[in-house]
Structure formats: C-alpha cells, structure tokens
XYZ file of N, CA, C and O in Angstrom:
388
model
N 69.888 8.260 -14.712
C 69.077 7.453 -13.838
C 68.336 8.338 -12.833
O 67.165 8.119 -12.568
N 69.026 9.330 -12.281
C 68.394 10.240 -11.323
C 67.224 10.970 -11.969
O 66.146 11.088 -11.376
N 67.428 11.468 -13.187
C 66.373 12.227 -13.869
C 65.122 11.371 -14.069
O 64.002 11.858 -13.888
N 65.313 10.109 -14.430
C 64.176 9.220 -14.625
C 63.469 8.952 -13.296
O 62.234 8.964 -13.221
N 64.234 8.716 -12.250
C 63.677 8.502 -10.915
C 62.838 9.710 -10.495
O 61.699 9.575 -10.028
N 63.378 10.895 -10.679
C 62.682 12.128 -10.306
C 61.405 12.287 -11.125
O 60.343 12.606 -10.595
N 61.508 12.067 -12.427
C 60.343 12.197 -13.301
C 59.241 11.222 -12.895
O 58.068 11.594 -12.806
N 59.611 9.980 -12.635
C 58.618 8.973 -12.243
C 57.980 9.305 -10.895
O 56.794 9.047 -10.685
N 58.751 9.883 -9.989
C 58.204 10.271 -8.689
C 57.112 11.327 -8.865
O 56.047 11.244 -8.242
N 57.356 12.310 -9.723
C 56.348 13.347 -9.956
C 55.149 12.801 -10.719
O 54.002 13.158 -10.429
N 55.408 11.931 -11.692
C 54.303 11.313 -12.433
C 53.431 10.491 -11.506
O 52.205 10.467 -11.647
N 54.048 9.804 -10.563
C 53.322 9.001 -9.584
C 52.298 9.870 -8.862
O 51.153 9.475 -8.664
N 52.716 11.048 -8.468
C 51.819 11.946 -7.756
C 50.750 12.551 -8.642
O 49.576 12.621 -8.261
N 51.135 12.982 -9.827
C 50.191 13.659 -10.709
C 49.199 12.711 -11.372
O 48.006 13.000 -11.439
N 49.682 11.589 -11.865
C 48.828 10.694 -12.638
C 48.133 9.639 -11.793
O 47.042 9.196 -12.126
N 48.751 9.244 -10.713
C 48.203 8.153 -9.902
C 47.733 8.605 -8.521
O 47.320 7.800 -7.718
N 47.864 9.905 -8.238
C 47.494 10.468 -6.945
C 48.110 9.670 -5.785
O 47.493 9.432 -4.760
N 49.354 9.279 -5.974
C 50.094 8.535 -4.963
C 51.300 9.358 -4.541
O 51.990 9.938 -5.374
N 51.557 9.398 -3.243
C 52.699 10.167 -2.750
C 53.925 9.297 -2.476
O 54.920 9.788 -1.955
N 53.867 8.040 -2.847
C 54.975 7.118 -2.592
C 56.242 7.566 -3.325
O 57.330 7.579 -2.759
N 56.105 7.948 -4.576
C 57.266 8.377 -5.360
C 57.931 9.608 -4.766
O 59.151 9.672 -4.636
N 57.123 10.590 -4.379
C 57.666 11.819 -3.788
C 58.323 11.505 -2.448
O 59.391 12.049 -2.134
N 57.706 10.646 -1.650
C 58.315 10.271 -0.365
C 59.684 9.625 -0.587
O 60.628 9.920 0.137
N 59.786 8.769 -1.586
C 61.071 8.136 -1.892
C 62.078 9.157 -2.411
O 63.271 9.078 -2.092
N 61.620 10.110 -3.185
C 62.502 11.164 -3.689
C 63.023 12.026 -2.534
O 64.213 12.334 -2.469
N 62.157 12.369 -1.609
C 62.569 13.155 -0.441
C 63.572 12.374 0.390
O 64.571 12.930 0.861
N 63.337 11.077 0.547
C 64.280 10.235 1.286
C 65.646 10.203 0.588
O 66.688 10.261 1.235
N 65.620 10.143 -0.740
C 66.868 10.174 -1.515
C 67.621 11.475 -1.259
O 68.828 11.479 -1.012
N 66.907 12.609 -1.332
C 67.543 13.903 -1.078
C 68.112 13.964 0.337
O 69.223 14.459 0.544
N 67.350 13.487 1.292
C 67.789 13.502 2.684
C 69.088 12.721 2.854
O 70.039 13.195 3.484
N 69.150 11.542 2.279
C 70.355 10.719 2.384
C 71.516 11.337 1.601
O 72.663 11.259 2.026
N 71.216 11.948 0.474
C 72.272 12.549 -0.346
C 72.933 13.713 0.384
O 74.163 13.818 0.411
N 72.137 14.586 0.991
C 72.748 15.742 1.654
C 73.383 15.379 2.985
O 74.260 16.086 3.459
N 72.955 14.255 3.576
C 73.557 13.813 4.836
C 74.888 13.098 4.602
O 75.683 12.945 5.526
N 75.117 12.697 3.387
C 76.329 11.969 3.038
C 77.549 12.884 3.066
O 77.433 14.101 2.940
N 78.696 12.293 3.208
C 79.928 13.068 3.121
C 80.346 13.287 1.668
O 81.249 14.063 1.397
N 79.670 12.611 0.737
C 79.912 12.848 -0.685
C 79.250 14.165 -1.079
O 78.163 14.487 -0.613
N 79.911 14.900 -1.935
C 79.379 16.186 -2.375
C 78.295 15.941 -3.423
O 78.493 15.196 -4.379
N 77.150 16.587 -3.219
C 76.036 16.433 -4.151
C 76.261 17.307 -5.381
O 77.025 18.269 -5.353
N 75.561 16.983 -6.444
C 75.658 17.785 -7.669
C 74.801 19.048 -7.521
O 73.893 19.110 -6.687
N 75.091 20.016 -8.346
C 74.283 21.239 -8.366
C 72.841 20.922 -8.738
O 71.913 21.544 -8.228
N 72.657 19.953 -9.613
C 71.310 19.567 -10.050
C 70.487 19.047 -8.877
O 69.324 19.422 -8.702
N 71.080 18.194 -8.062
C 70.369 17.641 -6.912
C 70.060 18.746 -5.908
O 68.942 18.826 -5.378
N 71.008 19.623 -5.649
C 70.781 20.737 -4.724
C 69.632 21.610 -5.223
O 68.713 21.945 -4.464
N 69.662 21.968 -6.488
C 68.619 22.817 -7.070
C 67.253 22.133 -7.027
O 66.250 22.736 -6.622
N 67.213 20.867 -7.423
C 65.940 20.142 -7.446
C 65.346 19.997 -6.048
O 64.130 20.105 -5.868
N 66.204 19.751 -5.054
C 65.712 19.612 -3.683
C 65.131 20.941 -3.201
O 64.024 20.988 -2.651
N 65.837 22.025 -3.420
C 65.340 23.337 -2.996
C 64.057 23.679 -3.751
O 63.100 24.193 -3.159
N 63.989 23.364 -5.034
C 62.765 23.609 -5.811
C 61.589 22.828 -5.237
O 60.468 23.348 -5.158
N 61.826 21.587 -4.833
C 60.771 20.776 -4.231
C 60.312 21.400 -2.914
O 59.113 21.501 -2.647
N 61.258 21.840 -2.104
C 60.908 22.487 -0.838
C 60.078 23.744 -1.097
O 59.059 23.977 -0.443
N 60.478 24.539 -2.075
C 59.751 25.766 -2.398
C 58.352 25.472 -2.929
O 57.440 26.291 -2.760
N 58.174 24.332 -3.566
C 56.872 24.000 -4.150
C 55.861 23.534 -3.105
O 54.657 23.509 -3.388
N 56.332 23.178 -1.931
C 55.416 22.750 -0.877
C 54.676 23.972 -0.344
O 55.285 24.990 -0.042
N 53.365 23.846 -0.232
C 52.579 24.974 0.256
C 52.694 25.077 1.768
O 52.733 24.071 2.472
N 52.765 26.284 2.241
C 52.832 26.490 3.684
C 51.477 26.153 4.283
O 50.446 26.332 3.655
N 51.505 25.663 5.484
C 50.268 25.290 6.158
C 49.980 23.810 6.060
O 49.394 23.231 6.955
N 50.352 23.196 4.961
C 50.181 21.750 4.820
C 51.408 21.044 5.365
O 52.393 21.668 5.739
N 51.350 19.744 5.384
C 52.532 18.958 5.748
C 53.625 19.271 4.737
O 53.380 19.302 3.535
N 54.820 19.513 5.231
C 55.944 19.881 4.357
C 57.121 18.939 4.618
O 58.107 19.322 5.239
N 57.055 17.704 4.136
C 58.103 16.733 4.457
C 59.482 17.094 3.902
O 60.493 16.868 4.566
N 59.552 17.668 2.717
C 60.858 18.041 2.155
C 61.468 19.176 2.977
O 62.665 19.153 3.292
N 60.653 20.160 3.356
C 61.132 21.258 4.191
C 61.627 20.720 5.533
O 62.684 21.140 6.017
N 60.885 19.793 6.109
C 61.265 19.216 7.402
C 62.625 18.533 7.315
O 63.473 18.708 8.206
N 62.860 17.793 6.252
C 64.146 17.109 6.069
C 65.279 18.116 5.866
O 66.358 17.975 6.447
N 65.025 19.129 5.034
C 66.060 20.127 4.785
C 66.357 20.926 6.049
O 67.517 21.184 6.368
N 65.331 21.262 6.795
C 65.538 22.030 8.023
C 66.345 21.233 9.044
O 67.234 21.776 9.701
N 66.053 19.942 9.174
C 66.816 19.093 10.101
C 68.280 19.036 9.696
O 69.176 19.135 10.537
N 68.533 18.892 8.405
C 69.916 18.851 7.919
C 70.592 20.200 8.129
O 71.755 20.261 8.543
N 69.874 21.278 7.853
C 70.414 22.630 7.960
C 70.869 22.923 9.384
O 71.868 23.593 9.604
N 70.131 22.406 10.351
C 70.455 22.637 11.766
C 71.483 21.651 12.313
O 71.961 21.824 13.428
N 71.789 20.626 11.564
C 72.722 19.593 12.004
C 74.159 20.114 11.874
O 74.608 20.461 10.792
N 74.874 20.133 12.968
C 76.252 20.611 12.964
C 77.189 19.759 12.133
O 78.267 20.209 11.748
N 76.785 18.532 11.841
C 77.628 17.632 11.047
C 77.308 17.716 9.547
O 77.870 16.973 8.758
N 76.423 18.631 9.163
C 76.047 18.796 7.752
C 77.285 19.168 6.946
O 77.976 20.132 7.252
N 77.588 18.380 5.928
C 78.742 18.601 5.057
C 78.712 20.043 4.536
O 77.755 20.468 3.900
N 79.762 20.786 4.813
C 79.796 22.211 4.452
C 79.705 22.445 2.943
O 79.122 23.435 2.500
N 80.263 21.556 2.146
C 80.171 21.718 0.686
C 78.725 21.536 0.222
O 78.255 22.268 -0.647
N 78.031 20.559 0.814
C 76.623 20.361 0.473
C 75.781 21.536 0.966
O 74.874 21.990 0.279
N 76.104 22.032 2.148
C 75.387 23.191 2.695
C 75.531 24.401 1.765
O 74.563 25.099 1.485
N 76.736 24.617 1.278
C 76.992 25.739 0.376
C 76.215 25.587 -0.928
O 75.639 26.557 -1.445
N 76.181 24.366 -1.461
C 75.449 24.135 -2.710
C 73.963 24.400 -2.514
O 73.324 25.033 -3.355
N 73.410 23.913 -1.410
C 72.003 24.162 -1.101
C 71.774 25.671 -0.937
O 70.825 26.238 -1.461
N 72.664 26.320 -0.199
C 72.535 27.750 0.085
C 72.497 28.593 -1.194
O 71.824 29.621 -1.243
N 73.184 28.148 -2.228
C 73.199 28.878 -3.501
C 71.816 28.999 -4.129
O 71.586 29.893 -4.944
N 70.895 28.115 -3.768
C 69.562 28.104 -4.377
C 68.466 28.614 -3.441
O 67.306 28.696 -3.840
N 68.820 28.960 -2.222
C 67.834 29.452 -1.263
C 67.556 30.931 -1.490
O 68.472 31.701 -1.762
N 66.298 31.313 -1.351
C 65.986 32.738 -1.311
C 65.969 33.155 0.164
O 66.039 32.310 1.062
N 65.894 34.431 0.405
C 65.999 34.943 1.777
C 64.873 34.416 2.670
O 65.102 34.080 3.827
N 63.656 34.328 2.146
C 62.534 33.841 2.949
C 62.733 32.397 3.385
O 62.487 32.053 4.548
N 63.155 31.550 2.466
C 63.371 30.152 2.800
C 64.528 30.003 3.779
O 64.463 29.231 4.743
N 65.593 30.764 3.577
C 66.730 30.718 4.489
C 66.290 31.106 5.910
O 66.653 30.464 6.887
N 65.466 32.126 6.002
C 64.937 32.561 7.296
C 64.095 31.467 7.934
O 64.211 31.191 9.132
N 63.235 30.819 7.150
C 62.405 29.728 7.670
C 63.261 28.571 8.170
O 62.942 27.956 9.202
N 64.329 28.264 7.471
C 65.203 27.157 7.879
C 65.910 27.463 9.201
O 66.199 26.562 9.976
N 66.189 28.724 9.436
C 66.934 29.099 10.625
C 66.055 29.399 11.830
O 66.555 29.683 12.897
N 64.738 29.310 11.687
C 63.816 29.517 12.806
C 63.824 28.355 13.746
O 63.958 27.245 13.458
C-alpha cells in the first residue's frame, strides 16, 4: 500500500503538475518519524532520497520537516538512527545548522 501511495504521489507531480500528492507524502513521512513506532528502512531511505532530490534555493518542504524532527529532543532514537544511516555528510551538516 505504501509503495502505491508513493508512486501515485510522484505521478501526481510529474503527469498532472500537482504538488498535492508530494505534500501528502511529506506529511506521511513527518508523522511516521514523529511516531514512537519504528519506521522501516524503506521509509527512512525514501524520505532521505526525497529530501536529497529537493533543489537548494527553492522551497524545501521535506527538508524542513526532517530538520524539525532532527532537532526535536523527543525524536525516537531508533528512527533517528535509521534516518542517519542514509544521510551523507553534507545533508547531515545542513540538518544540524
């Protein structure tokens, strides 16, 4: 179900020039990492990939959500570790600024 949701969100943007699907996907990621439930490696990887795909200089809603979670002291440590496994040094530095 997640894979279909993710695919449709990207198709929404590419084929229909609508950002509604991506906004909903970002909201899903935000709620997933804020939860006390441990996220899957797939979700962690996909979220970081989405953040990396956002161009610098433009609005970066996925980066903004991840950065807020990263700075939140209540961020579930297991989820933080899973996210951290997919971060490169540049992105990690940006999150900690």
